[in-house]
PDB file of C-alpha atoms in Angstrom:
ATOM      1  CA  MET U1129     -28.368 -35.253  -3.841  1.00 74.00           C
ATOM      2  CA  THR U1130     -26.334 -32.583  -5.604  1.00 92.00           C
ATOM      3  CA  ILE U1131     -23.223 -30.664  -4.635  1.00 97.00           C
ATOM      4  CA  PRO U1132     -23.877 -26.925  -4.277  1.00 97.00           C
ATOM      5  CA  CYS U1133     -21.833 -24.555  -6.413  1.00 98.00           C
ATOM      6  CA  TYR U1134     -21.046 -21.193  -4.814  1.00 98.00           C
ATOM      7  CA  TYR U1135     -19.448 -18.593  -7.040  1.00 98.00           C
ATOM      8  CA  ILE U1136     -17.884 -15.316  -5.941  1.00 98.00           C
ATOM      9  CA  ASN U1137     -18.809 -12.252  -7.976  1.00 98.00           C
ATOM     10  CA  LEU U1138     -18.385  -8.518  -7.442  1.00 97.00           C
ATOM     11  CA  ASP U1139     -21.532  -6.399  -7.625  1.00 97.00           C
ATOM     12  CA  ARG U1140     -19.728  -4.184 -10.156  1.00 96.00           C
ATOM     13  CA  SER U1141     -18.942  -7.111 -12.486  1.00 96.00           C
ATOM     14  CA  PRO U1142     -22.289  -8.074 -14.081  1.00 96.00           C
ATOM     15  CA  GLU U1143     -20.571  -9.248 -17.264  1.00 96.00           C
ATOM     16  CA  ARG U1144     -18.654 -11.881 -15.298  1.00 97.00           C
ATOM     17  CA  ASP U1145     -21.845 -12.900 -13.544  1.00 97.00           C
ATOM     18  CA  ALA U1146     -23.567 -13.441 -16.879  1.00 97.00           C
ATOM     19  CA  SER U1147     -20.590 -15.340 -18.265  1.00 96.00           C
ATOM     20  CA  PHE U1148     -20.411 -17.681 -15.297  1.00 97.00           C
ATOM     21  CA  ARG U1149     -24.133 -18.398 -15.354  1.00 97.00           C
ATOM     22  CA  ALA U1150     -23.908 -19.191 -19.047  1.00 97.00           C
ATOM     23  CA  GLU U1151     -21.040 -21.601 -18.381  1.00 97.00           C
ATOM     24  CA  CYS U1152     -23.054 -23.334 -15.669  1.00 97.00           C
ATOM     25  CA  ALA U1153     -26.115 -23.602 -17.904  1.00 97.00           C
ATOM     26  CA  ARG U1154     -23.967 -25.142 -20.639  1.00 97.00           C
ATOM     27  CA  VAL U1155     -22.862 -28.034 -18.405  1.00 97.00           C
ATOM     28  CA  GLY U1156     -25.985 -28.371 -16.259  1.00 96.00           C
ATOM     29  CA  ILE U1157     -24.871 -26.764 -12.988  1.00 97.00           C
ATOM     30  CA  GLU U1158     -27.196 -24.619 -10.868  1.00 96.00           C
ATOM     31  CA  PRO U1159     -24.988 -22.042  -9.123  1.00 97.00           C
ATOM     32  CA  THR U1160     -25.518 -19.778  -6.140  1.00 98.00           C
ATOM     33  CA  ARG U1161     -24.010 -16.312  -6.332  1.00 98.00           C
ATOM     34  CA  ILE U1162     -22.055 -14.977  -3.360  1.00 98.00           C
ATOM     35  CA  ALA U1163     -21.441 -11.229  -3.357  1.00 98.00           C
ATOM     36  CA  ALA U1164     -17.689 -10.737  -3.247  1.00 98.00           C
ATOM     37  CA  VAL U1165     -16.002  -8.448  -0.777  1.00 97.00           C
ATOM     38  CA  ASP U1166     -14.907  -5.406  -2.784  1.00 97.00           C
ATOM     39  CA  GLY U1167     -11.337  -4.276  -2.194  1.00 96.00           C
ATOM     40  CA  ARG U1168     -12.411  -0.684  -2.855  1.00 96.00           C
ATOM     41  CA  THR U1169     -14.632  -0.746   0.225  1.00 96.00           C
ATOM     42  CA  ILE U1170     -12.200  -2.232   2.762  1.00 97.00           C
ATOM     43  CA  ASP U1171     -11.589   0.526   5.278  1.00 96.00           C
ATOM     44  CA  ALA U1172      -8.186   1.601   6.555  1.00 96.00           C
ATOM     45  CA  ALA U1173      -8.559  -0.143   9.921  1.00 97.00           C
ATOM     46  CA  GLU U1174      -9.342  -3.486   8.278  1.00 96.00           C
ATOM     47  CA  GLN U1175      -6.481  -3.073   5.817  1.00 96.00           C
ATOM     48  CA  THR U1176      -4.130  -2.412   8.719  1.00 96.00           C
ATOM     49  CA  ARG U1177      -5.391  -5.508  10.553  1.00 97.00           C
ATOM     50  CA  LEU U1178      -4.960  -7.743   7.519  1.00 96.00           C
ATOM     51  CA  SER U1179      -1.559  -6.269   6.647  1.00 95.00           C
ATOM     52  CA  ALA U1180      -0.338  -7.331  10.080  1.00 95.00           C
ATOM     53  CA  LEU U1181      -1.127 -10.946   9.108  1.00 94.00           C
ATOM     54  CA  LYS U1182       0.968 -11.036   5.924  1.00 93.00           C
ATOM     55  CA  SER U1183       4.226 -12.933   5.554  1.00 88.00           C
ATOM     56  CA  GLY U1184       6.226 -10.059   4.119  1.00 85.00           C
ATOM     57  CA  ARG U1185       7.352 -12.211   1.212  1.00 85.00           C
ATOM     58  CA  LEU U1186       4.493 -11.129  -1.043  1.00 87.00           C
ATOM     59  CA  GLY U1187       2.732  -7.883  -1.715  1.00 85.00           C
ATOM     60  CA  LEU U1188      -0.736  -7.601  -0.217  1.00 92.00           C
ATOM     61  CA  GLY U1189      -3.095  -5.033  -1.696  1.00 94.00           C
ATOM     62  CA  PRO U1190      -6.832  -4.448  -1.250  1.00 96.00           C
ATOM     63  CA  GLY U1191      -7.691  -6.835  -4.087  1.00 95.00           C
ATOM     64  CA  GLU U1192      -5.842  -9.751  -2.464  1.00 95.00           C
ATOM     65  CA  MET U1193      -7.411  -8.887   0.878  1.00 97.00           C
ATOM     66  CA  ALA U1194     -10.865  -8.944  -0.713  1.00 97.00           C
ATOM     67  CA  CYS U1195     -10.184 -12.328  -2.332  1.00 97.00           C
ATOM     68  CA  TYR U1196      -9.100 -13.721   1.036  1.00 97.00           C
ATOM     69  CA  LEU U1197     -12.174 -12.322   2.807  1.00 98.00           C
ATOM     70  CA  SER U1198     -14.540 -13.508   0.050  1.00 98.00           C
ATOM     71  CA  HIS U1199     -13.385 -17.104   0.226  1.00 98.00           C
ATOM     72  CA  ARG U1200     -13.514 -17.067   4.030  1.00 98.00           C
ATOM     73  CA  LYS U1201     -17.097 -15.790   3.691  1.00 98.00           C
ATOM     74  CA  VAL U1202     -17.994 -18.832   1.581  1.00 98.00           C
ATOM     75  CA  TRP U1203     -16.180 -21.242   3.908  1.00 98.00           C
ATOM     76  CA  ALA U1204     -18.209 -19.889   6.833  1.00 98.00           C
ATOM     77  CA  MET U1205     -21.434 -20.441   4.867  1.00 98.00           C
ATOM     78  CA  ILE U1206     -20.428 -24.036   4.155  1.00 98.00           C
ATOM     79  CA  VAL U1207     -19.618 -24.685   7.811  1.00 98.00           C
ATOM     80  CA  GLU U1208     -22.964 -23.231   8.879  1.00 97.00           C
ATOM     81  CA  GLY U1209     -24.850 -25.263   6.267  1.00 96.00           C
ATOM     82  CA  GLN U1210     -25.802 -28.924   6.090  1.00 95.00           C
ATOM     83  CA  ASP U1211     -23.960 -30.055   2.946  1.00 96.00           C
ATOM     84  CA  LYS U1212     -20.974 -32.318   3.458  1.00 96.00           C
ATOM     85  CA  TRP U1213     -19.239 -30.944   0.349  1.00 98.00           C
ATOM     86  CA  ALA U1214     -19.518 -27.812  -1.774  1.00 98.00           C
ATOM     87  CA  PHE U1215     -17.816 -26.311  -4.816  1.00 98.00           C
ATOM     88  CA  VAL U1216     -16.254 -22.854  -4.550  1.00 98.00           C
ATOM     89  CA  ALA U1217     -15.692 -20.944  -7.787  1.00 98.00           C
ATOM     90  CA  GLU U1218     -14.524 -17.582  -9.007  1.00 98.00           C
ATOM     91  CA  ASP U1219     -16.555 -16.009 -11.786  1.00 97.00           C
ATOM     92  CA  ASP U1220     -14.060 -16.176 -14.658  1.00 96.00           C
ATOM     93  CA  ILE U1221     -13.778 -19.919 -15.243  1.00 97.00           C
ATOM     94  CA  HIS U1222     -14.672 -22.247 -18.079  1.00 97.00           C
ATOM     95  CA  PHE U1223     -15.873 -25.786 -17.344  1.00 98.00           C
ATOM     96  CA  SER U1224     -15.020 -28.963 -19.205  1.00 97.00           C
ATOM     97  CA  ALA U1225     -17.986 -30.486 -21.016  1.00 96.00           C
ATOM     98  CA  ASP U1226     -18.311 -33.320 -18.493  1.00 96.00           C
ATOM     99  CA  ALA U1227     -18.068 -31.167 -15.349  1.00 97.00           C
ATOM    100  CA  GLY U1228     -21.791 -31.311 -14.600  1.00 97.00           C
ATOM    101  CA  VAL U1229     -21.785 -34.974 -13.596  1.00 97.00           C
ATOM    102  CA  PHE U1230     -19.483 -34.196 -10.661  1.00 97.00           C
ATOM    103  CA  PHE U1231     -22.244 -32.035  -9.190  1.00 97.00           C
ATOM    104  CA  THR U1232     -25.150 -34.447  -9.672  1.00 95.00           C
ATOM    105  CA  ASP U1233     -23.348 -37.664  -8.721  1.00 89.00           C
ATOM    106  CA  THR U1234     -21.935 -37.656  -5.183  1.00 91.00           C
ATOM    107  CA  SER U1235     -20.676 -41.240  -5.197  1.00 94.00           C
ATOM    108  CA  TRP U1236     -17.231 -40.091  -6.355  1.00 96.00           C
ATOM    109  CA  LEU U1237     -16.620 -37.895  -3.316  1.00 96.00           C
ATOM    110  CA  PRO U1238     -13.612 -38.914  -1.208  1.00 95.00           C
ATOM    111  CA  GLY U1239     -13.741 -39.959   2.423  1.00 93.00           C
ATOM    112  CA  ALA U1240     -13.333 -37.933   5.583  1.00 92.00           C
ATOM    113  CA  ASP U1241      -9.535 -37.973   5.241  1.00 94.00           C
ATOM    114  CA  ILE U1242      -9.668 -35.470   2.349  1.00 97.00           C
ATOM    115  CA  ASP U1243     -10.305 -31.732   2.812  1.00 98.00           C
ATOM    116  CA  ILE U1244     -10.115 -30.336  -0.735  1.00 98.00           C
ATOM    117  CA  VAL U1245     -10.349 -31.616  -4.290  1.00 98.00           C
ATOM    118  CA  LYS U1246      -8.710 -29.079  -6.581  1.00 98.00           C
ATOM    119  CA  ALA U1247     -10.664 -29.029  -9.826  1.00 98.00           C
ATOM    120  CA  GLU U1248      -8.823 -26.393 -11.862  1.00 98.00           C
ATOM    121  CA  THR U1249      -5.613 -26.284 -13.808  1.00 98.00           C
ATOM    122  CA  ALA U1250      -3.236 -23.336 -13.944  1.00 96.00           C
ATOM    123  CA  ARG U1251      -1.329 -25.040 -16.760  1.00 95.00           C
ATOM    124  CA  GLN U1252       1.810 -25.340 -14.685  1.00 95.00           C
ATOM    125  CA  ARG U1253       3.881 -28.396 -13.859  1.00 95.00           C
ATOM    126  CA  VAL U1254       2.799 -29.982 -10.577  1.00 97.00           C
ATOM    127  CA  ARG U1255       3.874 -32.950  -8.478  1.00 96.00           C
ATOM    128  CA  LEU U1256       1.311 -35.615  -7.587  1.00 97.00           C
ATOM    129  CA  SER U1257       1.472 -38.756  -5.498  1.00 97.00           C
ATOM    130  CA  PRO U1258       2.459 -41.900  -7.434  1.00 96.00           C
ATOM    131  CA  ARG U1259      -0.470 -43.766  -5.872  1.00 95.00           C
ATOM    132  CA  LEU U1260      -3.843 -43.263  -7.494  1.00 97.00           C
ATOM    133  CA  HIS U1261      -6.232 -42.279  -4.706  1.00 96.00           C
ATOM    134  CA  ALA U1262      -9.386 -42.767  -6.775  1.00 96.00           C
ATOM    135  CA  ALA U1263     -10.880 -42.278 -10.232  1.00 96.00           C
ATOM    136  CA  ALA U1264     -14.266 -40.989 -11.336  1.00 95.00           C
ATOM    137  CA  HIS U1265     -15.892 -40.355 -14.714  1.00 96.00           C
ATOM    138  CA  GLY U1266     -12.584 -40.626 -16.551  1.00 96.00           C
ATOM    139  CA  HIS U1267     -10.683 -38.370 -14.139  1.00 98.00           C
ATOM    140  CA  ASP U1268      -7.902 -39.509 -11.814  1.00 98.00           C
ATOM    141  CA  MET U1269      -7.454 -38.188  -8.298  1.00 98.00           C
ATOM    142  CA  ARG U1270      -4.029 -38.099  -6.684  1.00 98.00           C
ATOM    143  CA  LEU U1271      -2.667 -36.247  -3.691  1.00 98.00           C
ATOM    144  CA  LEU U1272      -1.303 -32.834  -4.637  1.00 97.00           C
ATOM    145  CA  GLN U1273       2.306 -32.611  -3.443  1.00 96.00           C
ATOM    146  CA  SER U1274       3.427 -29.252  -4.806  1.00 96.00           C
ATOM    147  CA  TYR U1275       2.182 -25.731  -5.325  1.00 96.00           C
ATOM    148  CA  HIS U1276      -0.561 -25.387  -7.925  1.00 97.00           C
ATOM    149  CA  GLY U1277      -1.727 -21.809  -8.364  1.00 95.00           C
ATOM    150  CA  GLY U1278      -5.263 -20.517  -8.437  1.00 96.00           C
ATOM    151  CA  THR U1279      -8.341 -20.657  -6.226  1.00 97.00           C
ATOM    152  CA  ALA U1280     -10.885 -20.447  -9.044  1.00 97.00           C
ATOM    153  CA  GLY U1281     -12.434 -23.890  -8.657  1.00 98.00           C
ATOM    154  CA  TYR U1282     -12.260 -26.443  -5.846  1.00 98.00           C
ATOM    155  CA  PHE U1283     -14.469 -28.845  -3.937  1.00 98.00           C
ATOM    156  CA  VAL U1284     -14.181 -28.502  -0.175  1.00 98.00           C
ATOM    157  CA  SER U1285     -15.694 -30.620   2.554  1.00 98.00           C
ATOM    158  CA  ARG U1286     -17.567 -29.048   5.434  1.00 97.00           C
ATOM    159  CA  THR U1287     -14.800 -30.256   7.739  1.00 97.00           C
ATOM    160  CA  GLY U1288     -12.199 -28.869   5.351  1.00 98.00           C
ATOM    161  CA  ALA U1289     -13.915 -25.474   5.297  1.00 98.00           C
ATOM    162  CA  ALA U1290     -13.854 -25.377   9.094  1.00 98.00           C
ATOM    163  CA  ARG U1291     -10.177 -26.304   9.043  1.00 98.00           C
ATOM    164  CA  LEU U1292      -9.451 -23.567   6.484  1.00 98.00           C
ATOM    165  CA  LEU U1293     -11.200 -20.957   8.620  1.00 98.00           C
ATOM    166  CA  GLU U1294      -9.109 -21.970  11.602  1.00 97.00           C
ATOM    167  CA  LEU U1295      -5.797 -22.204   9.740  1.00 97.00           C
ATOM    168  CA  THR U1296      -6.210 -18.859   7.931  1.00 96.00           C
ATOM    169  CA  ALA U1297      -7.525 -16.846  10.875  1.00 96.00           C
ATOM    170  CA  ASN U1298      -4.088 -15.318  11.451  1.00 95.00           C
ATOM    171  CA  VAL U1299      -2.604 -15.627   7.955  1.00 94.00           C
ATOM    172  CA  CYS U1300      -3.365 -13.253   5.096  1.00 95.00           C
ATOM    173  CA  ASP U1301      -1.463 -13.431   1.822  1.00 95.00           C
ATOM    174  CA  ALA U1302      -2.293 -14.188  -1.799  1.00 95.00           C
ATOM    175  CA  LEU U1303      -4.935 -16.867  -1.248  1.00 96.00           C
ATOM    176  CA  ASP U1304      -3.568 -19.458  -3.673  1.00 96.00           C
ATOM    177  CA  HIS U1305      -0.249 -19.294  -1.836  1.00 95.00           C
ATOM    178  CA  VAL U1306      -2.015 -19.566   1.512  1.00 96.00           C
ATOM    179  CA  MET U1307      -4.003 -22.633   0.409  1.00 96.00           C
ATOM    180  CA  PHE U1308      -1.517 -24.443  -1.804  1.00 96.00           C
ATOM    181  CA  HIS U1309       2.064 -23.256  -1.172  1.00 94.00           C
ATOM    182  CA  GLU U1310       4.110 -25.083   1.439  1.00 91.00           C
ATOM    183  CA  TRP U1311       6.059 -22.054   2.687  1.00 89.00           C
ATOM    184  CA  ILE U1312       2.924 -20.495   4.202  1.00 91.00           C
ATOM    185  CA  GLY U1313       2.433 -23.488   6.518  1.00 88.00           C
ATOM    186  CA  VAL U1314      -1.264 -24.168   5.843  1.00 94.00           C
ATOM    187  CA  VAL U1315      -1.184 -26.773   3.071  1.00 94.00           C
ATOM    188  CA  ASP U1316       0.828 -29.264   5.127  1.00 93.00           C
ATOM    189  CA  LYS U1317      -2.097 -29.426   7.559  1.00 96.00           C
ATOM    190  CA  LEU U1318      -4.579 -30.262   4.773  1.00 97.00           C
ATOM    191  CA  SER U1319      -5.180 -33.281   2.542  1.00 97.00           C
ATOM    192  CA  ILE U1320      -5.713 -32.166  -1.061  1.00 98.00           C
ATOM    193  CA  LEU U1321      -6.516 -34.195  -4.145  1.00 98.00           C
ATOM    194  CA  GLN U1322      -6.014 -32.984  -7.705  1.00 98.00           C
ATOM    195  CA  LEU U1323      -8.508 -33.901 -10.423  1.00 98.00           C
ATOM    196  CA  ASP U1324      -6.743 -34.968 -13.607  1.00 98.00           C
ATOM    197  CA  PRO U1325      -7.899 -33.905 -16.170  1.00 98.00           C
ATOM    198  CA  ALA U1326      -9.181 -30.728 -14.550  1.00 98.00           C
ATOM    199  CA  LEU U1327     -12.800 -29.614 -14.629  1.00 98.00           C
ATOM    200  CA  CYS U1328     -12.195 -25.882 -14.999  1.00 98.00           C
ATOM    201  CA  ILE U1329      -9.727 -23.231 -16.054  1.00 97.00           C
ATOM    202  CA  GLN U1330      -9.603 -19.453 -15.709  1.00 96.00           C
ATOM    203  CA  ASP U1331     -10.549 -17.382 -18.716  1.00 95.00           C
ATOM    204  CA  TYR U1332      -7.191 -15.613 -19.091  1.00 93.00           C
ATOM    205  CA  LEU U1333      -5.473 -18.967 -19.645  1.00 93.00           C
ATOM    206  CA  VAL U1334      -7.875 -19.738 -22.491  1.00 91.00           C
ATOM    207  CA  ALA U1335      -8.213 -16.270 -23.990  1.00 81.00           C
ATOM    208  CA  LYS U1336      -4.547 -15.525 -24.626  1.00 71.00           C
ATOM    209  CA  PRO U1337      -3.783 -18.643 -26.720  1.00 66.00           C
ATOM    210  CA  ALA U1338      -7.011 -18.009 -28.640  1.00 63.00           C
ATOM    211  CA  GLY U1339      -5.910 -14.477 -29.467  1.00 64.00           C
ATOM    212  CA  ARG U1340      -8.638 -12.667 -27.571  1.00 66.00           C
ATOM    213  CA  ILE U1341      -8.504 -10.324 -24.575  1.00 60.00           C
ATOM    214  CA  GLY U1342     -10.925 -12.118 -22.254  1.00 67.00           C
ATOM    215  CA  PHE U1343     -11.417 -11.199 -18.617  1.00 72.00           C
ATOM    216  CA  THR U1344      -8.405  -9.441 -17.147  1.00 67.00           C
ATOM    217  CA  SER U1345      -7.249 -10.355 -13.658  1.00 62.00           C
ATOM    218  CA  THR U1346      -7.480  -7.480 -11.218  1.00 57.00           C
ATOM    219  CA  LEU U1347      -5.301  -9.453  -8.809  1.00 55.00           C
ATOM    220  CA  ASP U1348      -2.305  -9.435 -11.159  1.00 52.00           C
ATOM    221  CA  THR U1349      -2.306  -5.638 -11.111  1.00 54.00           C
ATOM    222  CA  ASP U1350      -2.941  -5.606  -7.380  1.00 58.00           C
ATOM    223  CA  ARG U1351      -0.053  -7.984  -6.710  1.00 54.00           C
ATOM    224  CA  ALA U1352       2.362  -6.011  -8.867  1.00 53.00           C
ATOM    225  CA  ALA U1353       1.442  -2.681  -7.281  1.00 53.00           C
ATOM    226  CA  SER U1354       1.513  -3.927  -3.694  1.00 50.00           C
ATOM    227  CA  SER U1355       4.790  -5.774  -4.253  1.00 48.00           C
ATOM    228  CA  ALA U1356       6.355  -2.629  -5.694  1.00 49.00           C
ATOM    229  CA  ASP U1357       5.087  -0.570  -2.747  1.00 50.00           C
ATOM    230  CA  ALA U1358       6.653  -3.061  -0.349  1.00 50.00           C
ATOM    231  CA  GLY U1359       9.937  -3.115  -2.253  1.00 51.00           C
ATOM    232  CA  LEU U1360       9.421  -6.753  -3.318  1.00 52.00           C
ATOM    233  CA  LYS U1361      10.032  -8.557  -6.610  1.00 59.00           C
ATOM    234  CA  LYS U1362      12.046  -5.797  -8.238  1.00 60.00           C
ATOM    235  CA  ARG U1363      13.156  -6.639 -11.772  1.00 65.00           C
ATOM    236  CA  PRO U1364      16.899  -7.360 -11.790  1.00 67.00           C
ATOM    237  CA  LYS U1365      19.162  -5.019 -13.706  1.00 71.00           C
ATOM    238  CA  GLY U1366      22.620  -5.096 -15.194  1.00 67.00           C
ATOM    239  CA  LEU U1367      24.705  -8.165 -14.383  1.00 66.00           C
ATOM    240  CA  ALA U1368      21.922  -9.653 -12.261  1.00 61.00           C
ATOM    241  CA  LEU U1369      19.552  -9.555 -15.249  1.00 58.00           C
ATOM    242  CA  ILE U1370      22.176 -11.070 -17.570  1.00 66.00           C
ATOM    243  CA  LYS U1371      22.889 -13.849 -15.056  1.00 64.00           C
ATOM    244  CA  ARG U1372      19.190 -14.641 -14.725  1.00 64.00           C
ATOM    245  CA  GLU U1373      18.614 -14.809 -18.465  1.00 66.00           C
ATOM    246  CA  ILE U1374      21.677 -16.991 -19.086  1.00 69.00           C
ATOM    247  CA  SER U1375      20.710 -19.408 -16.329  1.00 67.00           C
ATOM    248  CA  ARG U1376      17.016 -19.630 -17.332  1.00 63.00           C
ATOM    249  CA  PRO U1377      17.311 -22.421 -19.961  1.00 69.00           C
ATOM    250  CA  PHE U1378      19.571 -24.448 -17.664  1.00 56.00           C
ATOM    251  CA  ARG U1379      17.096 -24.166 -14.789  1.00 63.00           C
ATOM    252  CA  ARG U1380      14.282 -25.260 -17.079  1.00 64.00           C
ATOM    253  CA  LEU U1381      16.346 -28.183 -18.356  1.00 55.00           C
ATOM    254  CA  TRP U1382      17.159 -29.258 -14.799  1.00 56.00           C
ATOM    255  CA  ALA U1383      13.486 -29.096 -13.814  1.00 56.00           C
ATOM    256  CA  SER U1384      12.534 -31.183 -16.859  1.00 63.00           C
ATOM    257  CA  LEU U1385      15.209 -33.798 -16.137  1.00 60.00           C
ATOM    258  CA  ARG U1386      14.182 -34.016 -12.493  1.00 67.00           C
ATOM    259  CA  ALA U1387      10.531 -34.431 -13.496  1.00 59.00           C
ATOM    260  CA  LEU U1388      11.491 -37.166 -15.968  1.00 58.00           C
ATOM    261  CA  ALA U1389      13.527 -38.961 -13.302  1.00 67.00           C
ATOM    262  CA  ASP U1390      10.649 -38.800 -10.807  1.00 67.00           C
ATOM    263  CA  ASN U1391       8.177 -40.116 -13.380  1.00 66.00           C
ATOM    264  CA  VAL U1392      10.448 -42.938 -14.546  1.00 70.00           C
ATOM    265  CA  SER U1393      11.432 -44.007 -11.016  1.00 76.00           C
ATOM    266  CA  GLY U1394       7.815 -43.891  -9.846  1.00 72.00           C
ATOM    267  CA  VAL U1395       8.427 -41.641  -6.849  1.00 76.00           C
ATOM    268  CA  ALA U1396       5.903 -39.108  -8.151  1.00 84.00           C
ATOM    269  CA  VAL U1397       3.754 -38.134 -11.100  1.00 94.00           C
ATOM    270  CA  VAL U1398       5.029 -34.802 -12.412  1.00 95.00           C
ATOM    271  CA  LYS U1399       2.964 -33.212 -15.150  1.00 96.00           C
ATOM    272  CA  GLN U1400       0.892 -30.283 -16.316  1.00 96.00           C
ATOM    273  CA  ILE U1401      -2.770 -30.932 -15.551  1.00 98.00           C
ATOM    274  CA  PRO U1402      -4.750 -30.931 -18.807  1.00 97.00           C
ATOM    275  CA  ILE U1403      -8.345 -29.926 -19.408  1.00 97.00           C
ATOM    276  CA  ARG U1404     -10.467 -31.163 -22.294  1.00 90.00           C
ATOM    277  CA  ASP U1405     -13.614 -30.139 -24.158  1.00 85.00           C
ATOM    278  CA  ILE U1406     -14.137 -26.664 -22.765  1.00 83.00           C
TER     279      ILE U1406
END
């Protein structure tokens, strides 16, 4: 038995399609393409409906709406299918060299108490449970206890997909916030494990350190534009900007000290999730 891999790809992005298929071939994964909802084709009535579901704390443009609808499309397919677990991917990721075994060996899969296993890293500091939930093929799995951005690669159970469809029916925001940020109110109703080291990472996180352009994120532009239109996240000016810049190193130091204290005391594992051999 294998775990199906569904990847979301826009019809107008054949270069991403080719890149993702090449990645899968490299690590021995057989993917199934799911045509993404295109933000350019979402009509005004649907945009109005989805806008009514946003929190108001984030901008919500057509690109974010399309991402939300695309993932819900895949969740519905999983619920309607027979597989107990599936992998949902976006088309701009790189896999670790050992990722393939997680698709051909199902013995590592968690029990019915887990909804999602997050397989990617956004290279940000996250908080994990101190208790090791399980380990497989040299990767630890702990409960994710803080926000970890990105929806580019995650395993989801059939039950978890059904739960996601229900929990997001009346919530529409940036999908990684909806799925993984506590202030939305969805993540506290889910049980999520984090794979450590991660199995995948988005191209922009690899390209920039390597000095190449890589695939650009259309959502970053969409978020910035929609936030500006809504009057959100305006860059501070004058004294507010000076205050922010002066306080930045102190806030970073405090976060580092708090993470160190949590790690030393054993109340949590606080770290940046690594990825190896991509």
